[in-house]
């Protein structure tokens, strides 16, 4: 168990709430990060949320205890450390089930707020959402997360957040609500709010999708920045497009998508979109609520995966981003791996990355090193490299027939009652136009 010094404890009691962090090291579950690294990341999340970390501990376990997640002896020990470090809250590095949350809260006493990683991330998101869409998505995720966990402690919060943009995660936690009847009313209220938010978000999504269609009509391919939070995505877009997107050494600085036009060396322009970063153990409620934002990535012609090579867990972060992309079904979009922050290295960058990851480019978003090479690689992939495709184009989509003849090369054409089956090759810039008409691998007999 680690605790911070008494001096730093005293200094900040007045300013920042203090938290004790607790994790579980599962014996037979493979995790993206070691428990120590995961707790360190939780500490950075706390710093982002304006919470001081008073200490941290973990338990190595085979399986969760039904009632309290961790063993009863460990709960007693935890209570001791919470008292010892004068912490107002304990934050678990695991998502707590409603029962775990309730029982732990009961045992640790109402003066200690029991939170989990998901609640903390939701709180950061609530602080960083600046557009109506972002705020709606965070509010939805917060209500979805809270509904099954609603106890006296949360009812106060639910009312406090009601009608607002969903702000106020950690601040109000722990205040007792007025009893079961009120609880039932609050549950119904929250269910109604979830319903309303989903409807509002549907409208936003339709608007976004119409906007994307118009953008597609402009003929400019879309490159989506993806990557672990804090990798340098916004810094890169600022450098490329002379933009002024908020950049900070904090997690989840960006939530709302921003798109800028950038010119490639050959004179053609692309649209580059910067959006929310990923993290290991990304809460399911967030992925579900952020569908509108994630669709920006889904419809891109090319993904530019930004990697912070100066981070000690760089490989685990890359793995985690690949896994998230796969979970979202986006693993088939062409990808460039931008190995960023090379200006921070004291030794030359580890060239083994080039063999391990697709289309690697070493760069510094901050100093501009490697940027010309990056732009050239984007151009090559979008306009020079031909990608094999097999599509069935309906007779009504004559524009796409023209496109494949003009920009690509056609190898075979078969007329069917419901469309024309074409095998051929096409540059990446136009691949996404054909996505909905694809027939699997070009070698297939179908
Ligand atoms: N030294 C150095 N620092 C960088 C570089 N790129 C980004 N940074 C710093 O890394 C931190 C995070 O940068 P952002 O651009 O906000 O990262 P992001 O990927 O947009 O992060 P989120 O929006 O939080 O997901 C900031 O402190 C940047 O100044 C780089 O090439 N070199
Ligand atoms: Mg950002």
Coordinates of C-alpha atoms and ligand atoms in Angstrom, one line a residue:
X1 CA 0.0 0.0 0.0
X2 CA 1.3 3.5 -0.9
X3 CA 0.3 6.7 0.7
X4 CA 1.4 10.3 -0.2
X5 CA 3.4 12.4 2.3
X6 CA 1.6 14.1 5.2
X7 CA 2.7 17.5 3.9
X8 CA 1.0 17.1 0.6
X9 CA -2.1 15.7 2.4
X10 CA -2.4 18.8 4.6
X11 CA -1.7 21.2 1.8
X12 CA -4.6 20.2 -0.3
X13 CA -7.4 19.3 2.1
X14 CA -8.7 22.8 1.6
X15 CA -8.6 22.7 -2.1
X16 CA -9.1 19.3 -3.6
X17 CA -11.1 16.3 -2.5
X18 CA -8.9 13.3 -1.5
X19 CA -9.3 9.8 -2.8
X20 CA -7.9 6.4 -1.9
X21 CA -7.6 4.2 -4.9
X22 CA -8.2 0.4 -4.9
X23 CA -7.7 -2.2 -7.6
X24 CA -8.1 -5.9 -8.1
X25 CA -5.4 -8.0 -9.7
X26 CA -7.3 -10.8 -11.3
X27 CA -5.3 -14.1 -11.2
X28 CA -6.8 -15.6 -14.4
X29 CA -8.0 -12.6 -16.4
X30 CA -5.6 -11.0 -18.9
X31 CA -5.7 -7.2 -18.6
X32 CA -4.3 -4.6 -20.9
X33 CA -2.2 -3.1 -18.1
X34 CA -0.5 -4.5 -15.0
X35 CA -2.4 -3.6 -11.8
X36 CA 0.2 -1.0 -10.8
X37 CA 0.1 0.7 -14.2
X38 CA -3.7 0.6 -14.2
X39 CA -3.8 2.3 -10.8
X40 CA -1.2 4.9 -12.0
X41 CA -3.6 5.6 -14.9
X42 CA -6.5 5.9 -12.5
X43 CA -4.3 8.4 -10.6
X44 CA -3.9 10.5 -13.8
X45 CA -7.7 10.3 -14.3
X46 CA -8.0 11.7 -10.7
X47 CA -5.6 14.5 -11.5
X48 CA -7.7 15.4 -14.6
X49 CA -10.8 15.4 -12.4
X50 CA -9.2 17.6 -9.8
X51 CA -9.0 14.9 -7.1
X52 CA -5.9 14.4 -5.0
X53 CA -4.7 10.8 -4.6
X54 CA -4.0 10.0 -0.9
X55 CA -2.8 6.4 -1.4
X56 CA -3.5 3.2 -3.3
X57 CA -3.7 -0.5 -2.7
X58 CA -4.9 -3.6 -4.5
X59 CA -5.8 -7.2 -3.8
X60 CA -4.8 -10.2 -5.9
X61 CA -7.9 -12.4 -6.4
X62 CA -9.2 -15.3 -8.3
X63 CA -12.8 -14.3 -8.3
X64 CA -15.0 -11.6 -7.0
X65 CA -16.8 -11.9 -3.6
X66 CA -20.5 -11.9 -4.3
X67 CA -21.4 -9.1 -1.9
X68 CA -18.4 -6.8 -1.6
X69 CA -16.1 -7.6 -4.6
X70 CA -13.1 -7.8 -2.3
X71 CA -12.7 -9.9 0.8
X72 CA -14.1 -8.8 4.2
X73 CA -10.7 -8.6 5.8
X74 CA -9.6 -6.3 2.9
X75 CA -12.6 -4.1 3.4
X76 CA -11.6 -3.6 7.0
X77 CA -8.0 -2.8 6.0
X78 CA -9.3 -0.4 3.3
X79 CA -11.4 1.4 5.9
X80 CA -8.4 1.8 8.1
X81 CA -6.3 3.3 5.2
X82 CA -9.2 5.7 4.3
X83 CA -9.3 6.9 7.9
X84 CA -5.5 7.1 8.1
X85 CA -5.2 9.2 5.0
X86 CA -8.2 11.3 5.7
X87 CA -9.7 10.4 2.3
X88 CA -13.2 11.5 1.5
X89 CA -13.7 8.9 -1.2
X90 CA -12.5 5.6 -2.4
X91 CA -12.3 4.9 -6.1
X92 CA -12.2 1.4 -7.4
X93 CA -10.3 0.6 -10.6
X94 CA -13.1 -1.8 -11.5
X95 CA -16.6 -1.1 -12.6
X96 CA -18.6 -1.9 -9.4
X97 CA -21.9 -3.8 -9.9
X98 CA -24.9 -2.2 -8.2
X99 CA -24.7 -4.7 -5.4
X100 CA -21.0 -4.3 -4.8
X101 CA -21.5 -0.5 -4.7
X102 CA -24.3 -0.8 -2.2
X103 CA -22.6 -3.2 0.1
X104 CA -19.3 -1.4 0.1
X105 CA -21.0 1.9 0.7
X106 CA -22.8 0.3 3.7
X107 CA -19.6 -1.2 5.2
X108 CA -17.3 1.8 4.6
X109 CA -19.9 4.2 6.0
X110 CA -21.7 7.2 4.6
X111 CA -18.9 9.7 5.2
X112 CA -16.8 7.9 2.6
X113 CA -18.0 8.2 -1.0
X114 CA -17.6 4.9 -2.9
X115 CA -17.0 5.5 -6.6
X116 CA -15.6 3.5 -9.5
X117 CA -13.5 4.1 -12.5
X118 CA -16.6 4.5 -14.7
X119 CA -18.1 7.2 -12.5
X120 CA -14.8 9.1 -12.5
X121 CA -14.5 8.9 -16.3
X122 CA -18.1 10.0 -16.7
X123 CA -17.4 12.9 -14.4
X124 CA -14.4 14.0 -16.6
X125 CA -16.5 13.6 -19.7
X126 CA -19.2 15.8 -18.2
X127 CA -16.6 18.5 -17.4
X128 CA -15.1 18.4 -21.0
X129 CA -18.3 18.2 -23.1
X130 CA -18.8 21.6 -24.7
X131 CA -21.3 21.0 -27.5
X132 CA -25.0 20.1 -27.1
X133 CA -24.3 16.8 -28.7
X134 CA -21.4 16.0 -26.3
X135 CA -23.4 17.1 -23.3
X136 CA -26.4 14.9 -24.4
X137 CA -24.2 11.9 -24.9
X138 CA -22.6 12.3 -21.5
X139 CA -25.9 12.8 -19.7
X140 CA -27.3 9.7 -21.3
X141 CA -24.2 7.7 -20.2
X142 CA -24.5 9.0 -16.7
X143 CA -28.2 8.1 -16.3
X144 CA -27.7 4.7 -17.9
X145 CA -24.9 4.1 -15.4
X146 CA -26.8 5.4 -12.4
X147 CA -30.2 3.9 -13.0
X148 CA -29.4 0.4 -11.7
X149 CA -27.2 1.9 -8.9
X150 CA -29.8 4.3 -7.6
X151 CA -29.8 4.4 -3.8
X152 CA -30.4 7.1 -1.4
X153 CA -26.9 8.4 -2.1
X154 CA -27.6 8.9 -5.8
X155 CA -31.1 10.4 -5.7
X156 CA -29.8 13.7 -4.6
X157 CA -27.4 13.7 -7.6
X158 CA -30.1 12.7 -10.0
X159 CA -32.2 15.7 -9.0
X160 CA -29.2 18.0 -9.0
X161 CA -28.2 16.9 -12.5
X162 CA -31.8 16.9 -13.9
X163 CA -32.3 19.4 -16.6
X164 CA -28.6 20.4 -16.6
X165 CA -25.9 19.1 -18.9
X166 CA -25.3 16.2 -16.6
X167 CA -22.4 17.8 -14.7
X168 CA -21.7 17.0 -11.1
X169 CA -20.5 13.4 -10.7
X170 CA -18.3 13.2 -7.6
X171 CA -19.4 16.5 -6.0
X172 CA -22.7 15.5 -4.6
X173 CA -22.1 11.8 -3.9
X174 CA -22.8 10.5 -0.5
X175 CA -25.7 12.7 0.5
X176 CA -28.5 10.6 1.7
X177 CA -31.8 10.7 -0.2
X178 CA -35.2 11.0 1.3
X179 CA -36.3 7.3 1.3
X180 CA -37.7 4.5 -0.8
X181 CA -40.8 6.2 -2.1
X182 CA -38.8 9.1 -3.4
X183 CA -36.4 6.5 -4.8
X184 CA -39.1 4.9 -6.9
X185 CA -40.2 8.3 -8.2
X186 CA -36.6 9.1 -9.1
X187 CA -36.2 5.8 -10.9
X188 CA -39.2 6.5 -13.0
X189 CA -37.9 10.1 -13.7
X190 CA -34.6 8.8 -14.8
X191 CA -36.1 6.2 -17.1
X192 CA -38.2 9.0 -18.7
X193 CA -35.1 11.1 -19.1
X194 CA -33.1 8.3 -20.7
X195 CA -36.0 7.9 -23.2
X196 CA -36.0 11.6 -23.9
X197 CA -32.2 11.8 -24.3
X198 CA -32.2 8.9 -26.7
X199 CA -34.8 10.6 -28.9
X200 CA -32.9 13.9 -28.9
X201 CA -29.7 12.1 -29.8
X202 CA -31.4 10.4 -32.6
X203 CA -32.2 13.8 -34.1
X204 CA -28.6 14.9 -33.6
X205 CA -27.4 11.7 -35.3
X206 CA -29.6 12.3 -38.3
X207 CA -28.4 15.8 -38.6
X208 CA -24.8 14.6 -38.4
X209 CA -25.3 11.9 -41.0
X210 CA -26.9 14.5 -43.4
X211 CA -23.9 16.7 -42.8
X212 CA -21.5 13.8 -43.5
X213 CA -23.4 13.0 -46.8
X214 CA -22.9 16.6 -47.9
X215 CA -19.2 16.3 -47.0
X216 CA -19.0 13.1 -49.0
X217 CA -20.6 14.9 -51.9
X218 CA -17.6 17.4 -51.8
X219 CA -15.4 14.5 -52.9
X220 CA -12.8 15.0 -50.2
X221 CA -11.7 11.9 -48.4
X222 CA -12.0 11.9 -44.6
X223 CA -9.1 10.9 -42.3
X224 CA -10.1 10.2 -38.7
X225 CA -7.6 10.6 -35.9
X226 CA -7.8 7.8 -33.4
X227 CA -5.6 6.9 -30.4
X228 CA -5.2 6.6 -26.7
X229 CA -6.1 9.6 -24.8
X230 CA -3.3 12.2 -24.4
X231 CA -1.4 10.7 -27.4
X232 CA -1.3 14.1 -29.2
X233 CA -4.2 13.9 -31.7
X234 CA -5.4 17.5 -31.2
X235 CA -1.8 18.8 -31.2
X236 CA -1.3 17.2 -34.6
X237 CA -4.5 18.6 -36.1
X238 CA -3.5 22.0 -34.8
X239 CA -0.1 21.7 -36.5
X240 CA -1.5 20.4 -39.7
X241 CA -4.4 22.8 -40.1
X242 CA -3.1 25.8 -38.0
X243 CA -6.2 25.3 -35.8
X244 CA -6.7 26.1 -32.2
X245 CA -8.2 23.0 -30.7
X246 CA -7.8 22.7 -26.9
X247 CA -4.7 20.7 -26.0
X248 CA -3.8 19.7 -22.5
X249 CA -1.7 17.2 -20.6
X250 CA -4.9 15.8 -19.2
X251 CA -7.0 12.8 -20.2
X252 CA -10.0 13.2 -22.5
X253 CA -9.2 16.9 -23.2
X254 CA -11.2 16.4 -26.5
X255 CA -14.7 15.0 -26.6
X256 CA -16.5 16.8 -29.5
X257 CA -15.5 16.0 -33.0
X258 CA -13.7 18.8 -35.0
X259 CA -13.0 18.6 -38.7
X260 CA -10.4 20.7 -40.6
X261 CA -9.3 20.7 -44.2
X262 CA -5.7 19.9 -44.9
X263 CA -3.8 20.1 -48.2
X264 CA -1.7 17.2 -49.3
X265 CA 1.7 17.6 -51.2
X266 CA 0.1 16.9 -54.6
X267 CA -2.5 19.7 -54.0
X268 CA -5.5 17.6 -53.2
X269 CA -7.3 18.3 -49.9
X270 CA -8.5 15.9 -47.2
X271 CA -10.7 16.4 -44.2
X272 CA -9.1 15.4 -40.9
X273 CA -11.4 14.7 -37.9
X274 CA -10.2 14.8 -34.3
X275 CA -12.4 13.2 -31.7
X276 CA -12.6 11.4 -28.4
X277 CA -9.6 9.3 -27.3
X278 CA -9.7 5.7 -26.1
X279 CA -8.6 4.2 -22.8
X280 CA -8.3 0.6 -21.5
X281 CA -11.5 -0.6 -19.8
X282 CA -13.5 2.1 -21.7
X283 CA -16.9 1.9 -20.0
X284 CA -19.6 0.2 -22.0
X285 CA -22.1 3.0 -21.2
X286 CA -19.9 5.5 -22.8
X287 CA -19.4 3.5 -26.0
X288 CA -23.1 3.1 -26.3
X289 CA -23.9 6.8 -25.6
X290 CA -21.1 8.1 -27.9
X291 CA -22.4 6.3 -31.0
X292 CA -22.9 9.6 -32.8
X293 CA -19.3 10.6 -32.2
X294 CA -17.9 7.2 -33.0
X295 CA -19.8 7.1 -36.3
X296 CA -17.4 9.9 -37.4
X297 CA -14.6 7.3 -37.2
X298 CA -16.7 4.6 -38.8
X299 CA -17.2 6.6 -41.9
X300 CA -13.6 7.6 -42.4
X301 CA -11.6 6.6 -45.5
X302 CA -8.4 6.3 -43.5
X303 CA -7.6 6.1 -39.8
X304 CA -4.6 7.9 -38.5
X305 CA -3.6 6.1 -35.3
X306 CA -1.6 8.5 -33.1
X307 CA 0.7 6.7 -30.6
X308 CA 2.7 8.3 -27.7
X309 CA 6.0 6.6 -28.0
X310 CA 7.3 8.4 -24.9
X311 CA 4.7 6.6 -22.7
X312 CA 6.1 3.7 -20.6
X313 CA 3.0 1.6 -21.6
X314 CA 3.1 2.5 -25.3
X315 CA 2.7 -1.1 -26.6
X316 CA -0.2 -1.8 -24.2
X317 CA -1.9 1.4 -25.3
X318 CA -1.6 0.5 -29.0
X319 CA -3.0 -2.9 -28.2
X320 CA -5.9 -1.4 -26.4
X321 CA -6.7 1.0 -29.3
X322 CA -6.6 -1.9 -31.8
X323 CA -8.9 -3.9 -29.5
X324 CA -11.4 -1.0 -29.2
X325 CA -11.4 -0.5 -33.0
X326 CA -12.1 -4.2 -33.4
X327 CA -14.9 -4.1 -30.8
X328 CA -16.4 -1.3 -32.8
X329 CA -16.1 -3.3 -36.0
X330 CA -13.6 -0.8 -37.6
X331 CA -10.6 -3.0 -38.1
X332 CA -11.0 -3.0 -41.9
X333 CA -10.5 0.7 -42.5
X334 CA -7.0 1.4 -43.8
X335 CA -4.7 2.7 -41.1
X336 CA -1.5 4.8 -40.7
X337 CA 0.3 4.5 -37.4
X338 CA 1.8 7.9 -36.4
X339 CA 4.5 7.3 -33.8
X340 CA 4.3 10.7 -32.0
X341 CA 6.4 12.7 -29.5
X342 CA 9.7 11.5 -30.9
X343 CA 11.2 14.9 -29.8
X344 CA 10.9 13.6 -26.2
X345 CA 13.2 10.6 -26.8
X346 CA 16.8 10.7 -25.7
X347 CA 17.7 7.8 -28.0
X348 CA 16.6 7.2 -31.6
X349 CA 13.1 5.8 -31.8
X350 CA 12.6 2.0 -31.7
X351 CA 12.5 1.0 -35.3
X352 CA 10.8 -2.3 -34.4
X353 CA 7.5 -0.4 -34.5
X354 CA 7.7 -0.3 -38.3
X355 CA 7.6 -4.0 -38.5
X356 CA 4.8 -4.4 -35.9
X357 CA 2.3 -1.9 -37.0
X358 CA 0.7 -0.9 -40.4
X359 CA 2.2 2.1 -42.3
X360 CA 4.3 3.6 -39.5
X361 CA 5.5 7.2 -39.7
X362 CA 7.7 8.7 -36.9
X363 CA 6.8 12.3 -36.0
X364 CA 6.5 15.1 -33.5
X365 CA 3.1 16.8 -33.6
X366 CA 4.7 19.5 -31.5
X367 CA 7.9 20.4 -33.4
X368 CA 6.6 19.4 -36.9
X369 CA 9.3 16.7 -37.4
X370 CA 8.1 14.0 -39.8
X371 CA 5.0 15.9 -40.9
X372 CA 5.9 16.1 -44.6
X373 CA 6.4 12.3 -44.6
X374 CA 3.1 11.9 -42.9
X375 CA 1.3 13.9 -45.5
X376 CA 3.0 12.0 -48.3
X377 CA 2.0 8.7 -46.7
X378 CA -1.6 9.9 -46.4
X379 CA -1.5 10.9 -50.1
X380 CA 0.0 7.6 -51.2
X381 CA -2.6 5.5 -49.4
X382 CA -5.5 7.6 -50.5
X383 CA -4.5 8.2 -54.1
X384 CA -1.8 5.9 -55.3
X385 CA -2.2 2.5 -53.7
X386 CA -5.0 0.6 -55.3
X387 CA -7.2 -1.6 -53.2
X388 CA -8.9 -4.7 -54.6
X389 CA -12.7 -4.6 -54.4
X390 CA -15.7 -6.7 -55.4
X391 CA -19.0 -4.9 -55.4
X392 CA -22.5 -5.2 -56.6
X393 CA -23.7 -1.8 -57.7
X394 CA -27.4 -1.3 -58.2
X395 CA -28.5 0.0 -61.7
X396 CA -29.7 3.2 -59.9
X397 CA -26.2 4.1 -58.7
X398 CA -24.7 5.0 -62.1
X399 CA -22.5 7.6 -60.5
X400 CA -20.5 4.8 -58.8
X401 CA -20.0 3.0 -62.1
X402 CA -18.5 6.1 -63.6
X403 CA -16.3 6.5 -60.5
X404 CA -14.8 3.1 -60.6
X405 CA -14.1 3.4 -64.3
X406 CA -12.6 6.8 -64.0
X407 CA -10.5 6.5 -60.8
X408 CA -9.9 2.7 -60.6
X409 CA -9.4 -0.2 -62.9
X410 CA -12.1 -2.7 -63.7
X411 CA -11.1 -6.4 -64.1
X412 CA -14.5 -8.1 -64.6
X413 CA -18.1 -7.1 -65.1
X414 CA -21.2 -9.4 -64.6
X415 CA -24.7 -8.2 -65.1
X416 CA -27.2 -9.6 -62.6
X417 CA -31.0 -8.8 -62.3
X418 CA -30.4 -6.5 -59.3
X419 CA -27.1 -4.8 -60.2
X420 CA -23.7 -5.1 -61.8
X421 CA -21.0 -7.2 -60.1
X422 CA -17.6 -5.6 -60.6
X423 CA -14.2 -6.8 -59.5
X424 CA -11.4 -4.3 -59.8
X425 CA -9.1 -2.0 -57.9
X426 CA -9.7 1.5 -56.5
X427 CA -7.6 4.1 -54.6
X428 CA -8.4 4.3 -50.8
X429 CA -9.9 7.8 -51.2
X430 CA -13.0 6.3 -52.8
X431 CA -13.2 3.0 -50.9
X432 CA -15.8 4.2 -48.4
X433 CA -18.2 5.2 -51.2
X434 CA -18.5 1.5 -52.1
X435 CA -18.7 0.2 -48.6
X436 CA -22.4 -0.7 -48.5
X437 CA -22.1 -2.5 -51.9
X438 CA -19.1 -4.7 -51.1
X439 CA -19.4 -8.5 -51.6
X440 CA -16.6 -9.7 -49.4
X441 CA -13.1 -10.7 -50.7
X442 CA -12.5 -10.0 -54.4
X443 CA -11.5 -13.7 -54.7
X444 CA -14.9 -14.9 -53.5
X445 CA -17.1 -16.8 -55.9
X446 CA -20.3 -15.1 -54.6
Ligands
LIG1 N1 6.8 16.7 -26.4 C1 5.7 16.5 -27.1 N2 4.5 16.7 -26.5 C2 3.4 16.5 -27.3 C3 3.5 16.1 -28.7 N3 2.2 16.0 -29.1 C4 1.4 16.3 -28.0 N4 2.1 16.6 -26.9 C5 1.6 16.9 -25.6 O1 0.8 15.8 -25.1 C6 -0.3 16.3 -24.4 C7 -1.6 15.8 -25.0 O2 -1.8 16.3 -26.2 P1 -3.2 16.4 -26.9 O3 -3.0 16.9 -28.3 O4 -4.2 17.2 -26.1 O5 -3.6 14.9 -26.9 P2 -5.0 14.2 -27.4 O6 -4.6 12.9 -28.1 O7 -5.8 15.1 -28.3 O8 -5.6 13.9 -26.1 P3 -7.2 13.7 -25.6 O9 -8.0 14.8 -26.4 O10 -7.1 14.0 -24.2 O11 -7.6 12.4 -26.0 C8 -0.2 17.8 -24.4 O12 0.4 18.3 -23.2 C9 0.7 18.1 -25.6 O13 1.4 19.3 -25.6 C10 4.8 15.9 -29.3 O14 4.9 15.6 -30.4 N5 5.8 16.2 -28.5
LIG2 MG1 -7.6 15.9 -27.9

